[in-house]
Amino acid sequence: MCGIIGFTGNIEAKKLLIDGLARLEYRGYDSAGIALQYKDQPFQIVKKAGKVETLRQFCEDLDSSSTCGIGHTRWATHGGVTDENAHPHLVGRVALIHNGIIENYHELIEKFNLEHMVKSETDTEVAAAVINHFYKGDPYYAIRQAMKHMIGSFAFCIMFQDVPDKIFAIRNVSPMVAAHFADGSIIASDLTAIIQYSQTYFIVPEYHIVTLTKDDIKVETLDGQMAKPESLTVSWNIEAAQKGGYEHYMMKEIMEQPEVIRGTVMPRIQDGLPSLLSDGVDDEILKDIHEIRVIACGTAMHAGMIFKSMVEPMMRIPVTVSIASEYRYDSPIIDAHTLVIAVSQSGETIDTLEALRLSKSYGAKTLSVVNVKGSTIARESDYVVYTHAGPEIAVASTKAYTVQIATLYVIGCRIGLVKGCISEEAARKFIGDLLDVIPAIQQVLDNREEIQNASICLLEAQDAFFIGRGIDYTLSLEGALKLKEISYIHAEAYAAGELKHGTIALITPGIPVIAIATQRKVFNKTISNIKEVSSRGAYVLLITEADLRVPEEICQQQLTIPEVDDLFSVFPAAVVLQLIAYYTSYGRGLDVDMPRNLAKSVTVE
Ligand code: F6R
């Protein structure tokens, strides 16, 4: 949420910063701006509401000689989407960019009499004013003093007017990574902006002051002790963060699913059985688990719900799935026998992180399923099982979802095996079935034209319903979320059997209902529920398995997925729903990768 970048070195800063912002744009795209240093001149600041490409155009005539600057792409929190509220903010001798929220900014204005200094509606400008208030020529003193007063989450990059060629940075919670390379030093919200220049990097430690110069990067604690953060190596390359010939990141990421599921699951199979040993999770840890709590947000939470639908009936271990932002205020009943699983693609979602911290304070064991190596959630969990989905750039999560489910299935199967809930033979079959989803997904992808044609029924829709039973219902929640977030169609997911208890009143002639019926044990009941909506004129798009016999005239269109075991149909069916959402958004002429009001990686509460 908000992308930040800073660079100082021997090459042109303007181009590097704007190119970096284009890569970070998925973190927020309300407005963008840069501040550049020029020898013996005031900072040049250009900031504009709109996308990074708009900023690029406005910067075309800007002198290219600057080799030091900071840049920002914004997801608005405090203050509307205006040029004035865009970052960088300049107050006195301080230019600053920020990702996060300063919670006590009203108090800070009063405390330091800053009314006359702040012109925008943002908390960020107040932060710049506070640092400027303490700045008497010593950046370290000013930053240290300011830190004593600011409450909230933040990642700041700061330049001082009279300190040439240096960028200072500090963070609490909000992520930042940095690297030094042949042409200088770079810092950013995430690796996508850095990877082009360096394969090695470090994670900026919290409450440390980082100083970037063209020759090196210095890291020190607030009381001036030098620190040496661990150097890490990126496991993917710049191509992985590009569109690879596709029109949109979302399509590229949907297409990558067979490969990333294979890459995540295969290393965790030993002799046909699931194993988490290479993740440092040994069986002793899993043996005395009495219950499992999943904490996550959005799509990641939906992955957790699928996990519950698998584990409870198969392993008979209680699983509760909580929305992380609610869990924090629920006084959860958990203890040392609870395994809390935090699921997060980014590993930075603030609500999931805080829920994880709360769980630890209750003494629970914590394990995270995270995609981004070294992210905060990964670092703060007792154990981490990484998904190997590679960078997910499209705001709507796709490959992260299926890969999270696959990883959770491996974890669930191992727990079941260790606790004696399933036999070795059953675990072997389970893993075999899991691997079978890879060709099943590929088959769906190969038939995507058919899905595109089926999606035409949604192009003019204002509302849509998704219905299903059991795992199909759980998957419906994700299908509806995907459709609404990128097509702006009001979409609701309902348990098929629940519709008649009220919501069926909304079924009017022609309304699209996407019915998912893949679960054999409730198939006939789901069909009856579909009849209830089709007899009221709904336009039914049915998703089912090739071998299941569907009565005639129950639906207007049917999409079939390959035959797989009931617990695994979620994989190919999820891909169908992702493609429906994609083609609907595309057909409506919308920005598939960057839907309105959203941003990837939600680092504000
Ligand atoms: C929806 C989507 C979000 C994320 C949610 C959690 O397509 O992407 O609902 O799933 O914001 O994000 P992570 O997984 O990064 O914690």
Short mmCIF file of C-alpha atoms in Angstrom, two decimals, residues 58-416:
data_model
loop_
_atom_site.label_atom_id
_atom_site.label_comp_id
_atom_site.label_asym_id
_atom_site.label_seq_id
_atom_site.Cartn_x
_atom_site.Cartn_y
_atom_site.Cartn_z
CA PHE A 58 4.93 15.77 -16.72
CA CYS A 59 8.56 15.01 -15.99
CA GLU A 60 9.68 14.83 -19.61
CA ASP A 61 11.11 18.34 -19.67
CA LEU A 62 12.72 18.06 -16.27
CA ASP A 63 16.52 18.32 -16.26
CA SER A 64 17.97 14.78 -16.25
CA SER A 65 21.24 15.61 -14.49
CA SER A 66 20.05 14.76 -10.98
CA THR A 67 21.46 11.55 -9.54
CA CYS A 68 19.62 11.60 -6.22
CA GLY A 69 15.91 11.55 -5.49
CA ILE A 70 12.85 9.93 -4.00
CA GLY A 71 9.56 8.80 -5.57
CA HIS A 72 6.13 7.69 -4.42
CA THR A 73 2.97 6.11 -5.76
CA ARG A 74 -0.01 6.64 -3.47
CA TRP A 75 -3.03 4.78 -2.20
CA ALA A 76 -4.98 7.54 -0.47
CA THR A 77 -5.74 7.19 3.23
CA HIS A 78 -5.77 10.67 4.76
CA GLY A 79 -6.95 13.21 2.23
CA GLY A 80 -8.46 12.84 -1.22
CA VAL A 81 -6.76 12.12 -4.51
CA THR A 82 -5.31 15.52 -5.41
CA ASP A 83 -1.97 16.88 -6.62
CA GLU A 84 -1.54 18.59 -3.29
CA ASN A 85 -2.01 15.41 -1.25
CA ALA A 86 0.38 13.45 -3.48
CA HIS A 87 3.90 12.77 -2.18
CA PRO A 88 6.69 13.90 -1.85
CA HIS A 89 5.83 16.54 0.72
CA LEU A 90 8.19 19.43 1.27
CA VAL A 91 8.20 21.30 4.56
CA GLY A 92 11.05 23.73 5.22
CA ARG A 93 14.24 21.88 4.37
CA VAL A 94 12.67 18.41 4.47
CA ALA A 95 11.30 16.44 1.51
CA LEU A 96 9.65 13.19 2.49
CA ILE A 97 7.68 10.22 1.16
CA HIS A 98 5.72 7.85 3.34
CA ASN A 99 3.91 4.53 3.34
CA GLY A 100 1.70 3.93 6.37
CA ILE A 101 -0.37 6.01 8.75
CA ILE A 102 0.69 8.44 11.45
CA GLU A 103 -2.14 7.90 13.90
CA ASN A 104 -1.48 10.90 16.15
CA TYR A 105 -0.99 13.50 13.44
CA HIS A 106 -3.71 15.78 14.87
CA GLU A 107 -1.96 15.86 18.25
CA LEU A 108 1.38 16.51 16.54
CA ILE A 109 -0.03 19.56 14.75
CA GLU A 110 -1.13 21.01 18.09
CA LYS A 111 1.92 19.95 20.04
CA PHE A 112 4.38 21.61 17.68
CA ASN A 113 2.15 24.42 16.35
CA LEU A 114 2.33 23.19 12.80
CA GLU A 115 -0.98 24.56 11.44
CA HIS A 116 0.76 27.20 9.35
CA MET A 117 3.23 24.63 7.94
CA VAL A 118 0.80 22.07 6.52
CA LYS A 119 -1.12 22.75 3.36
CA SER A 120 -2.41 19.30 2.42
CA GLU A 121 -4.87 17.01 4.24
CA THR A 122 -2.29 14.29 4.77
CA ASP A 123 -0.68 12.84 7.87
CA THR A 124 2.52 12.61 5.81
CA GLU A 125 2.98 16.33 5.52
CA VAL A 126 2.68 16.54 9.30
CA ALA A 127 5.48 13.97 9.61
CA ALA A 128 7.64 16.10 7.33
CA ALA A 129 6.80 19.17 9.42
CA VAL A 130 7.75 17.40 12.66
CA ILE A 131 11.13 16.34 11.27
CA ASN A 132 11.67 19.84 9.91
CA HIS A 133 10.75 21.23 13.35
CA PHE A 134 13.66 19.33 14.87
CA TYR A 135 16.06 19.89 11.99
CA LYS A 136 18.84 22.28 12.89
CA GLY A 137 21.46 20.86 10.54
CA ASP A 138 21.77 17.32 11.95
CA PRO A 139 19.49 14.82 10.13
CA TYR A 140 20.11 12.09 12.72
CA TYR A 141 19.09 14.31 15.60
CA ALA A 142 15.95 15.43 13.76
CA ILE A 143 14.90 11.87 12.90
CA ARG A 144 15.59 10.56 16.41
CA GLN A 145 13.61 13.36 18.03
CA ALA A 146 10.72 12.95 15.60
CA MET A 147 10.58 9.22 16.32
CA LYS A 148 9.91 9.96 19.97
CA HIS A 149 6.62 11.58 19.05
CA MET A 150 5.19 9.65 16.11
CA ILE A 151 2.71 6.83 16.63
CA GLY A 152 1.72 4.57 13.76
CA SER A 153 3.14 2.50 10.99
CA PHE A 154 5.49 4.13 8.56
CA ALA A 155 8.24 3.76 6.04
CA PHE A 156 9.86 7.12 5.33
CA CYS A 157 12.48 8.21 2.81
CA ILE A 158 13.75 11.65 3.64
CA MET A 159 16.01 14.20 1.95
CA PHE A 160 17.35 17.36 3.56
CA GLN A 161 17.84 20.42 1.38
CA ASP A 162 21.35 21.13 2.64
CA VAL A 163 22.57 17.51 2.75
CA PRO A 164 23.42 16.68 -0.87
CA ASP A 165 23.39 13.19 -2.38
CA LYS A 166 22.08 11.48 0.74
CA ILE A 167 18.79 9.76 1.43
CA PHE A 168 17.72 8.84 4.95
CA ALA A 169 15.13 6.21 5.73
CA ILE A 170 13.40 4.74 8.75
CA ARG A 171 10.47 2.42 9.21
CA ASN A 172 8.10 0.84 11.67
CA VAL A 173 5.97 -2.09 10.39
CA SER A 174 5.63 -0.84 6.79
CA PRO A 175 8.17 -2.73 4.67
CA MET A 176 11.34 -1.47 2.98
CA VAL A 177 14.24 -3.24 1.30
CA ALA A 178 17.55 -1.75 0.19
CA ALA A 179 20.55 -2.66 -1.93
CA HIS A 180 23.89 -1.21 -2.97
CA PHE A 181 25.07 -1.89 -6.53
CA ALA A 182 27.72 -0.64 -8.93
CA ASP A 183 25.85 2.57 -9.81
CA GLY A 184 24.67 3.54 -6.37
CA SER A 185 22.26 2.75 -3.54
CA ILE A 186 18.56 2.06 -3.83
CA ILE A 187 15.74 1.61 -1.34
CA ALA A 188 12.11 0.67 -2.04
CA SER A 189 8.92 -0.79 -0.63
CA ASP A 190 9.55 -4.10 -2.31
CA LEU A 191 11.93 -6.00 -4.51
CA THR A 192 10.13 -5.41 -7.79
CA ALA A 193 11.76 -1.97 -7.96
CA ILE A 194 15.22 -3.21 -7.00
CA ILE A 195 15.68 -6.50 -8.78
CA GLN A 196 16.75 -4.91 -12.05
CA TYR A 197 19.84 -3.55 -10.31
CA SER A 198 20.70 -6.10 -7.68
CA GLN A 199 19.97 -9.73 -6.83
CA THR A 200 21.13 -9.21 -3.26
CA TYR A 201 19.40 -6.91 -0.80
CA PHE A 202 18.55 -6.52 2.85
CA ILE A 203 15.37 -5.88 4.77
CA VAL A 204 15.50 -2.54 6.54
CA PRO A 205 15.22 -3.30 10.26
CA GLU A 206 12.54 -1.45 12.21
CA TYR A 207 13.54 1.76 13.99
CA HIS A 208 16.99 1.89 12.42
CA ILE A 209 18.22 4.92 10.54
CA VAL A 210 19.42 4.03 7.07
CA THR A 211 21.71 6.40 5.18
CA LEU A 212 22.12 5.90 1.45
CA THR A 213 25.09 7.41 -0.34
CA LYS A 214 26.46 6.57 -3.75
CA ASP A 215 29.26 4.53 -2.16
CA ASP A 216 27.40 2.53 0.46
CA ILE A 217 24.45 2.11 2.78
CA LYS A 218 24.87 2.67 6.50
CA VAL A 219 22.41 1.24 9.03
CA GLU A 220 22.37 2.30 12.66
CA THR A 221 20.12 1.99 15.68
CA LEU A 222 18.40 5.04 17.11
CA ASP A 223 21.18 5.35 19.68
CA GLY A 224 23.86 5.34 17.02
CA GLN A 225 25.09 1.71 17.12
CA MET A 226 26.08 0.41 13.69
CA ALA A 227 24.05 -2.58 12.49
CA LYS A 228 24.65 -5.11 9.73
CA PRO A 229 21.40 -6.58 8.42
CA GLU A 230 21.58 -10.04 6.85
CA SER A 231 22.16 -9.97 3.10
CA LEU A 232 19.52 -11.94 1.17
CA THR A 233 19.35 -13.17 -2.40
CA VAL A 234 16.27 -12.90 -4.59
CA SER A 235 14.99 -16.23 -5.86
CA TRP A 236 13.31 -14.85 -9.02
CA ASN A 237 14.40 -12.53 -11.80
CA ILE A 238 13.07 -9.42 -13.48
CA GLU A 239 11.18 -11.46 -16.13
CA ALA A 240 9.02 -12.97 -13.38
CA ALA A 241 7.79 -9.47 -12.56
CA GLN A 242 6.99 -8.61 -16.18
CA LYS A 243 3.98 -9.44 -18.31
CA GLY A 244 5.78 -12.06 -20.40
CA GLY A 245 3.86 -11.29 -23.59
CA TYR A 246 0.41 -11.21 -21.95
CA GLU A 247 -1.75 -8.12 -22.09
CA HIS A 248 -2.25 -8.18 -18.33
CA TYR A 249 -0.40 -9.46 -15.30
CA MET A 250 -3.60 -11.14 -14.15
CA MET A 251 -3.77 -13.37 -17.23
CA LYS A 252 -0.09 -14.20 -16.95
CA GLU A 253 -0.54 -15.13 -13.31
CA ILE A 254 -3.64 -17.24 -14.02
CA MET A 255 -1.66 -19.10 -16.68
CA GLU A 256 1.25 -19.75 -14.32
CA GLN A 257 -0.83 -21.82 -11.90
CA PRO A 258 0.11 -25.35 -12.99
CA GLU A 259 3.80 -24.48 -12.81
CA VAL A 260 3.72 -22.70 -9.45
CA ILE A 261 1.60 -25.38 -7.79
CA ARG A 262 4.09 -27.97 -8.98
CA GLY A 263 7.03 -25.84 -7.78
CA THR A 264 5.44 -25.45 -4.35
CA VAL A 265 4.18 -28.98 -3.75
CA MET A 266 6.93 -31.17 -5.27
CA PRO A 267 9.74 -30.17 -2.88
CA ARG A 268 7.41 -31.15 -0.01
CA ILE A 269 6.80 -34.70 -1.12
CA GLN A 270 9.06 -37.47 0.09
CA ASP A 271 8.42 -41.02 -0.97
CA GLY A 272 4.88 -40.08 -1.97
CA LEU A 273 4.09 -38.56 1.43
CA PRO A 274 3.88 -34.92 2.56
CA SER A 275 6.89 -33.60 4.46
CA LEU A 276 7.57 -30.24 6.06
CA LEU A 277 11.06 -31.09 7.26
CA SER A 278 12.76 -28.80 4.77
CA ASP A 279 10.62 -25.98 6.20
CA GLY A 280 11.90 -26.76 9.69
CA VAL A 281 8.51 -28.07 10.84
CA ASP A 282 9.10 -31.45 12.43
CA ASP A 283 6.43 -33.88 13.53
CA GLU A 284 6.84 -33.22 17.25
CA ILE A 285 5.51 -29.72 16.65
CA LEU A 286 2.39 -31.01 14.94
CA LYS A 287 1.65 -33.90 17.29
CA ASP A 288 0.09 -32.04 20.18
CA ILE A 289 -2.11 -29.68 18.16
CA HIS A 290 -5.70 -29.84 19.38
CA GLU A 291 -7.15 -27.26 17.08
CA ILE A 292 -6.16 -24.99 14.21
CA ARG A 293 -6.95 -21.31 13.75
CA VAL A 294 -6.46 -19.69 10.36
CA ILE A 295 -6.07 -15.92 10.31
CA ALA A 296 -6.02 -14.04 7.02
CA CYS A 297 -7.79 -11.44 4.91
CA GLY A 298 -9.68 -11.48 1.62
CA THR A 299 -8.63 -14.13 -0.84
CA ALA A 300 -6.09 -15.60 1.59
CA MET A 301 -8.90 -16.06 4.09
CA HIS A 302 -10.95 -17.80 1.43
CA ALA A 303 -8.03 -20.19 0.96
CA GLY A 304 -8.17 -20.82 4.71
CA MET A 305 -11.87 -21.64 4.43
CA ILE A 306 -11.16 -24.27 1.79
CA PHE A 307 -8.55 -25.75 4.13
CA LYS A 308 -11.20 -26.03 6.85
CA SER A 309 -13.58 -27.75 4.42
CA MET A 310 -10.87 -30.32 3.77
CA VAL A 311 -9.36 -30.83 7.25
CA GLU A 312 -12.47 -31.09 9.41
CA PRO A 313 -14.23 -33.92 7.58
CA MET A 314 -11.06 -35.75 6.63
CA MET A 315 -8.82 -35.31 9.67
CA ARG A 316 -11.45 -34.54 12.31
CA ILE A 317 -9.36 -31.69 13.71
CA PRO A 318 -11.33 -28.52 14.53
CA VAL A 319 -10.42 -25.56 12.32
CA THR A 320 -11.68 -22.02 12.83
CA VAL A 321 -11.08 -19.42 10.15
CA SER A 322 -11.05 -15.81 11.27
CA ILE A 323 -10.99 -12.53 9.42
CA ALA A 324 -7.77 -11.09 10.81
CA SER A 325 -9.17 -7.60 11.38
CA GLU A 326 -12.02 -9.03 13.52
CA TYR A 327 -9.98 -11.67 15.33
CA ARG A 328 -7.85 -8.98 16.90
CA TYR A 329 -10.81 -7.67 18.87
CA ASP A 330 -12.50 -11.00 19.57
CA SER A 331 -10.45 -12.23 22.57
CA PRO A 332 -9.80 -15.55 20.82
CA ILE A 333 -9.79 -18.69 22.95
CA ILE A 334 -6.44 -20.22 22.00
CA ASP A 335 -3.51 -21.75 23.88
CA ALA A 336 -0.27 -23.66 23.42
CA HIS A 337 -2.16 -26.53 21.79
CA THR A 338 -3.53 -24.26 19.10
CA LEU A 339 -1.73 -23.98 15.81
CA VAL A 340 -2.40 -20.54 14.38
CA ILE A 341 -1.81 -20.43 10.63
CA ALA A 342 -1.42 -16.96 9.12
CA VAL A 343 -1.98 -17.00 5.37
CA SER A 344 -0.71 -14.08 3.34
CA GLN A 345 0.64 -13.60 -0.15
CA SER A 346 2.51 -10.41 0.66
CA GLY A 347 3.42 -11.30 4.22
CA GLU A 348 2.82 -7.65 5.07
CA THR A 349 -0.96 -7.36 5.54
CA ILE A 350 -1.16 -5.39 8.74
CA ASP A 351 -4.31 -7.01 10.14
CA THR A 352 -2.90 -10.49 9.61
CA LEU A 353 0.39 -9.42 11.15
CA GLU A 354 -1.28 -7.95 14.23
CA ALA A 355 -3.50 -11.04 14.57
CA LEU A 356 -0.35 -13.15 14.45
CA ARG A 357 1.28 -11.05 17.16
CA LEU A 358 -1.81 -11.38 19.32
CA SER A 359 -1.79 -15.17 18.87
CA LYS A 360 1.82 -15.32 19.99
CA SER A 361 1.02 -13.32 23.07
CA TYR A 362 -1.58 -15.99 23.96
CA GLY A 363 1.12 -18.66 23.71
CA ALA A 364 -0.17 -20.34 20.54
CA LYS A 365 2.20 -21.94 18.03
CA THR A 366 2.31 -19.90 14.88
CA LEU A 367 3.00 -20.99 11.33
CA SER A 368 2.65 -18.80 8.29
CA VAL A 369 1.96 -19.61 4.67
CA VAL A 370 3.55 -16.70 2.88
CA ASN A 371 4.71 -15.94 -0.63
CA VAL A 372 7.20 -13.13 -0.07
CA LYS A 373 10.49 -14.32 1.35
CA GLY A 374 11.65 -12.46 4.44
CA SER A 375 8.40 -10.52 4.80
CA THR A 376 7.33 -9.43 8.26
CA ILE A 377 4.71 -12.15 8.80
CA ALA A 378 7.22 -14.78 7.71
CA ARG A 379 9.87 -13.43 10.05
CA GLU A 380 7.59 -13.12 13.04
CA SER A 381 6.00 -16.59 12.80
CA ASP A 382 7.47 -19.54 14.69
CA TYR A 383 7.48 -21.50 11.42
CA VAL A 384 7.05 -20.50 7.81
CA VAL A 385 6.05 -22.62 4.84
CA TYR A 386 6.69 -20.52 1.75
CA THR A 387 4.52 -20.71 -1.32
CA HIS A 388 6.62 -20.45 -4.46
CA ALA A 389 4.22 -18.47 -6.61
CA GLY A 390 6.77 -15.86 -7.67
CA PRO A 391 5.79 -12.20 -7.68
CA GLU A 392 2.06 -11.54 -7.93
CA ILE A 393 1.59 -8.11 -9.45
CA ALA A 394 -2.07 -8.00 -10.52
CA VAL A 395 -4.08 -6.58 -7.66
CA ALA A 396 -6.61 -9.42 -7.87
CA SER A 397 -4.97 -12.45 -6.36
CA THR A 398 -5.12 -15.62 -8.48
CA LYS A 399 -2.07 -17.87 -8.42
CA ALA A 400 -1.43 -17.01 -4.78
CA TYR A 401 -4.88 -18.41 -3.90
CA THR A 402 -4.54 -21.83 -5.52
CA VAL A 403 -0.97 -22.18 -4.34
CA GLN A 404 -2.03 -21.29 -0.78
CA ILE A 405 -4.70 -23.99 -0.91
CA ALA A 406 -2.19 -26.52 -2.26
CA THR A 407 0.25 -25.64 0.53
CA LEU A 408 -2.44 -25.80 3.19
CA TYR A 409 -3.49 -29.19 1.84
CA VAL A 410 0.08 -30.46 2.22
CA ILE A 411 0.21 -29.08 5.78
CA GLY A 412 -3.20 -30.54 6.64
CA CYS A 413 -2.25 -33.92 5.25
CA ARG A 414 0.99 -33.98 7.25
CA ILE A 415 -0.83 -33.03 10.44
CA GLY A 416 -3.43 -35.74 9.78
#
